Amino acid sequence: MAAESTRHPAHAELTRRWADTVLAARDDDGSGPAPEPYASNLLDRWAEPRRRYHTTDHLLAVLDHIDVLEAHGERAEDPAAVRLAAWFHDAVYLPDRSENEERSARLAERALAELGIGQERTAEVARLVQLTVTHDPADHDTDGAVLCDADLAILASPPAAYAAYTAAVREEYAFVPDDAFRVGRAAVLRQLLDLPRLFRTPYGERAWARPARRNMRDELAALTRT
C-alpha cells in the first residue's frame, strides 16, 4: 500500500470518482464489496516507481478528458464502462512486455466480477482496454471513440507539455538503446499518423487533431533526422 506521505494529491478525489463509477456500474441490486480497497490497489499500480508517463497523472488526465468530451456532447453508449476502462487500461504496465493490455483486461475481468458488475459490462470494459493497443475503434463504436480520444488527447498538448510527455516516455524506455528507441517510436508515430482519423469524436477531431498531428510530425522529423 502506498504510504500516506507519497500519495498523489488527487488520491482522495480519484477514490471518490472510482467509487461513484463502480456504484453506477453495478447490477440493479447494487450488491458487492466496498469499492475503495480496489481503488487503493489500482492507484498503487499507477504509482509504481518505474513509471514516468503512465502514472496517476495520466489516469487523472484520461478521466478528465472523458469528462470534457461528455461536456461537449460526446456521450458514450456506456459511460460507466468507459470510465472503468480508463482505470484499467494501463493498470498492468511493464515497458519491456507486449501483453500489458491483455493482462490489464484480465485484471479488470477479475476485479469487476468481484465488485458485482455484470458480465456484459465487464466484457465491454475488457474490450475497451484491449482497444487501446491500436486506438482504432470501429465506426459507431462510441465507447471506443471516447476512450481512445481521451487517451490520445496528450498528443494535442502545447509544445512544452508535449516535450515533457515525450521525455517521460523515453525515460520509461531507458533500457532501450537510442537507435532502437528512435526506430520503435517512429513506428508508433507513423501508425497513428496513418489512421484515417486520429480522433473519432467530433469534438476531438475539431479541438485536438490539428495540434496532435503537428506535434507528431515534428517529433517524427526529429527522430528520423540524420
CSV table of C-alpha atoms in Angstrom, one decimal, residues 25-171:
chain,number,residue,atom,x,y,z
A,25,ALA,CA,-22.0,0.3,-12.9
A,26,ARG,CA,-23.3,-2.4,-10.6
A,27,ASP,CA,-26.3,-4.5,-11.5
A,28,ASP,CA,-29.7,-3.4,-10.2
A,29,ASP,CA,-29.4,-4.9,-6.7
A,30,GLY,CA,-26.3,-2.8,-6.1
A,31,SER,CA,-24.6,-5.5,-4.1
A,32,GLY,CA,-20.9,-6.0,-3.8
A,33,PRO,CA,-17.9,-5.3,-1.7
A,34,ALA,CA,-16.8,-1.7,-0.8
A,35,PRO,CA,-15.1,-0.2,-3.9
A,36,GLU,CA,-12.4,1.8,-2.0
A,37,PRO,CA,-9.9,-1.1,-1.5
A,38,TYR,CA,-9.9,-1.7,-5.2
A,39,ALA,CA,-9.2,1.9,-5.8
A,40,SER,CA,-6.2,1.7,-3.5
A,41,ASN,CA,-4.9,-1.3,-5.3
A,42,LEU,CA,-5.2,0.4,-8.7
A,43,LEU,CA,-3.7,3.6,-7.5
A,44,ASP,CA,-0.7,1.7,-6.1
A,45,ARG,CA,-0.3,0.2,-9.6
A,46,TRP,CA,-0.4,3.6,-11.3
A,47,ALA,CA,2.1,4.9,-8.8
A,48,GLU,CA,4.8,2.2,-9.4
A,49,PRO,CA,8.2,3.9,-9.3
A,50,ARG,CA,9.3,2.6,-12.7
A,51,ARG,CA,6.5,4.6,-14.4
A,52,ARG,CA,7.3,8.0,-15.9
A,53,TYR,CA,4.4,8.8,-18.2
A,54,HIS,CA,1.9,6.0,-17.5
A,55,THR,CA,1.3,7.4,-14.0
A,56,THR,CA,-1.5,8.6,-11.8
A,57,ASP,CA,-1.3,11.9,-13.6
A,58,HIS,CA,-2.1,10.1,-16.9
A,59,LEU,CA,-5.0,8.3,-15.3
A,60,LEU,CA,-6.4,11.6,-14.0
A,61,ALA,CA,-5.9,13.2,-17.4
A,62,VAL,CA,-7.8,10.5,-19.2
A,63,LEU,CA,-10.7,10.6,-16.8
A,64,ASP,CA,-10.8,14.4,-17.1
A,65,HIS,CA,-10.7,14.2,-20.9
A,66,ILE,CA,-13.7,11.8,-20.8
A,67,ASP,CA,-15.5,14.5,-18.8
A,68,VAL,CA,-14.5,17.1,-21.3
A,69,LEU,CA,-15.8,15.0,-24.2
A,70,GLU,CA,-19.1,14.4,-22.3
A,71,ALA,CA,-19.5,18.1,-21.6
A,72,HIS,CA,-19.2,18.7,-25.3
A,73,GLY,CA,-22.0,16.2,-26.1
A,74,GLU,CA,-19.7,13.2,-26.9
A,75,ARG,CA,-21.6,10.8,-24.8
A,76,ALA,CA,-20.6,7.1,-24.9
A,77,GLU,CA,-23.2,4.4,-25.0
A,78,ASP,CA,-21.9,3.1,-21.7
A,79,PRO,CA,-20.2,5.9,-19.8
A,80,ALA,CA,-19.5,3.7,-16.7
A,81,ALA,CA,-17.8,1.1,-18.8
A,82,VAL,CA,-15.6,3.8,-20.5
A,83,ARG,CA,-14.5,5.2,-17.1
A,84,LEU,CA,-13.8,1.8,-15.7
A,85,ALA,CA,-11.7,1.0,-18.8
A,86,ALA,CA,-9.8,4.2,-18.2
A,87,TRP,CA,-8.9,3.0,-14.7
A,88,PHE,CA,-7.7,-0.4,-16.0
A,89,HIS,CA,-6.2,0.4,-19.4
A,90,ASP,CA,-2.6,0.7,-18.1
A,91,ALA,CA,-3.1,-0.9,-14.7
A,92,VAL,CA,-0.5,-3.5,-15.7
A,93,TYR,CA,2.4,-1.8,-17.3
A,94,LEU,CA,5.9,-3.2,-18.0
A,95,PRO,CA,7.5,-1.3,-20.9
A,96,ASP,CA,9.5,-4.4,-21.9
A,97,ARG,CA,6.4,-6.5,-22.3
A,98,SER,CA,4.0,-6.6,-25.2
A,99,GLU,CA,0.9,-8.1,-23.4
A,100,ASN,CA,0.2,-5.2,-21.0
A,101,GLU,CA,-3.3,-4.5,-22.4
A,102,GLU,CA,-4.2,-8.2,-22.3
A,103,ARG,CA,-3.1,-8.5,-18.7
A,104,SER,CA,-4.8,-5.3,-17.8
A,105,ALA,CA,-8.1,-6.6,-19.4
A,106,ARG,CA,-7.8,-9.9,-17.4
A,107,LEU,CA,-7.3,-7.9,-14.2
A,108,ALA,CA,-10.4,-5.9,-15.0
A,109,GLU,CA,-12.4,-9.0,-15.6
A,110,ARG,CA,-11.4,-10.5,-12.2
A,111,ALA,CA,-11.9,-7.3,-10.2
A,112,LEU,CA,-15.2,-6.2,-11.8
A,113,ALA,CA,-16.7,-9.7,-11.3
A,114,GLU,CA,-15.8,-9.4,-7.6
A,115,LEU,CA,-17.3,-6.0,-7.4
A,116,GLY,CA,-20.7,-7.1,-8.6
A,117,ILE,CA,-20.6,-5.7,-12.1
A,118,GLY,CA,-22.4,-7.8,-14.7
A,119,GLN,CA,-20.8,-9.9,-17.3
A,120,GLU,CA,-21.9,-7.8,-20.3
A,121,ARG,CA,-20.4,-4.6,-18.9
A,122,THR,CA,-17.3,-6.4,-17.7
A,123,ALA,CA,-16.8,-7.8,-21.1
A,124,GLU,CA,-17.2,-4.3,-22.6
A,125,VAL,CA,-14.5,-2.9,-20.2
A,126,ALA,CA,-12.1,-5.7,-21.2
A,127,ARG,CA,-12.8,-5.0,-24.9
A,128,LEU,CA,-12.1,-1.3,-24.4
A,129,VAL,CA,-8.9,-1.9,-22.5
A,130,GLN,CA,-7.6,-4.0,-25.4
A,131,LEU,CA,-8.7,-1.4,-27.9
A,132,THR,CA,-6.0,0.9,-26.6
A,133,VAL,CA,-3.4,-1.3,-28.4
A,134,THR,CA,-4.4,0.3,-31.7
A,135,HIS,CA,-6.6,3.2,-30.8
A,136,ASP,CA,-8.6,2.4,-33.9
A,137,PRO,CA,-12.3,1.9,-32.9
A,138,ALA,CA,-14.9,0.8,-35.5
A,139,ASP,CA,-17.4,3.2,-36.9
A,140,HIS,CA,-20.3,3.8,-34.4
A,141,ASP,CA,-18.2,2.5,-31.5
A,142,THR,CA,-19.0,5.4,-29.3
A,143,ASP,CA,-17.5,3.8,-26.2
A,144,GLY,CA,-14.2,3.1,-28.0
A,145,ALA,CA,-14.2,6.6,-29.6
A,146,VAL,CA,-14.5,8.3,-26.3
A,147,LEU,CA,-11.9,6.2,-24.5
A,148,CYS,CA,-9.3,6.3,-27.3
A,149,ASP,CA,-9.8,10.1,-27.8
A,150,ALA,CA,-9.3,10.7,-24.1
A,151,ASP,CA,-6.2,8.5,-24.1
A,152,LEU,CA,-4.6,10.3,-27.1
A,153,ALA,CA,-5.5,13.8,-26.1
A,154,ILE,CA,-2.0,14.3,-24.7
A,155,LEU,CA,-0.8,14.4,-28.3
A,156,ALA,CA,-2.5,17.7,-28.7
A,157,SER,CA,-0.7,19.4,-25.8
A,158,PRO,CA,1.1,22.7,-26.2
A,159,PRO,CA,4.8,22.3,-27.2
A,160,ALA,CA,6.3,22.4,-23.7
A,161,ALA,CA,3.8,19.8,-22.4
A,162,TYR,CA,4.3,17.6,-25.4
A,163,ALA,CA,8.1,17.7,-24.9
A,164,ALA,CA,7.6,16.7,-21.3
A,165,TYR,CA,5.4,13.8,-22.4
A,166,THR,CA,8.0,12.5,-24.9
A,167,ALA,CA,10.8,12.9,-22.4
A,168,ALA,CA,8.8,10.8,-19.9
A,169,VAL,CA,8.1,8.1,-22.5
A,170,ARG,CA,11.8,8.0,-23.2
A,171,GLU,CA,12.6,7.6,-19.5
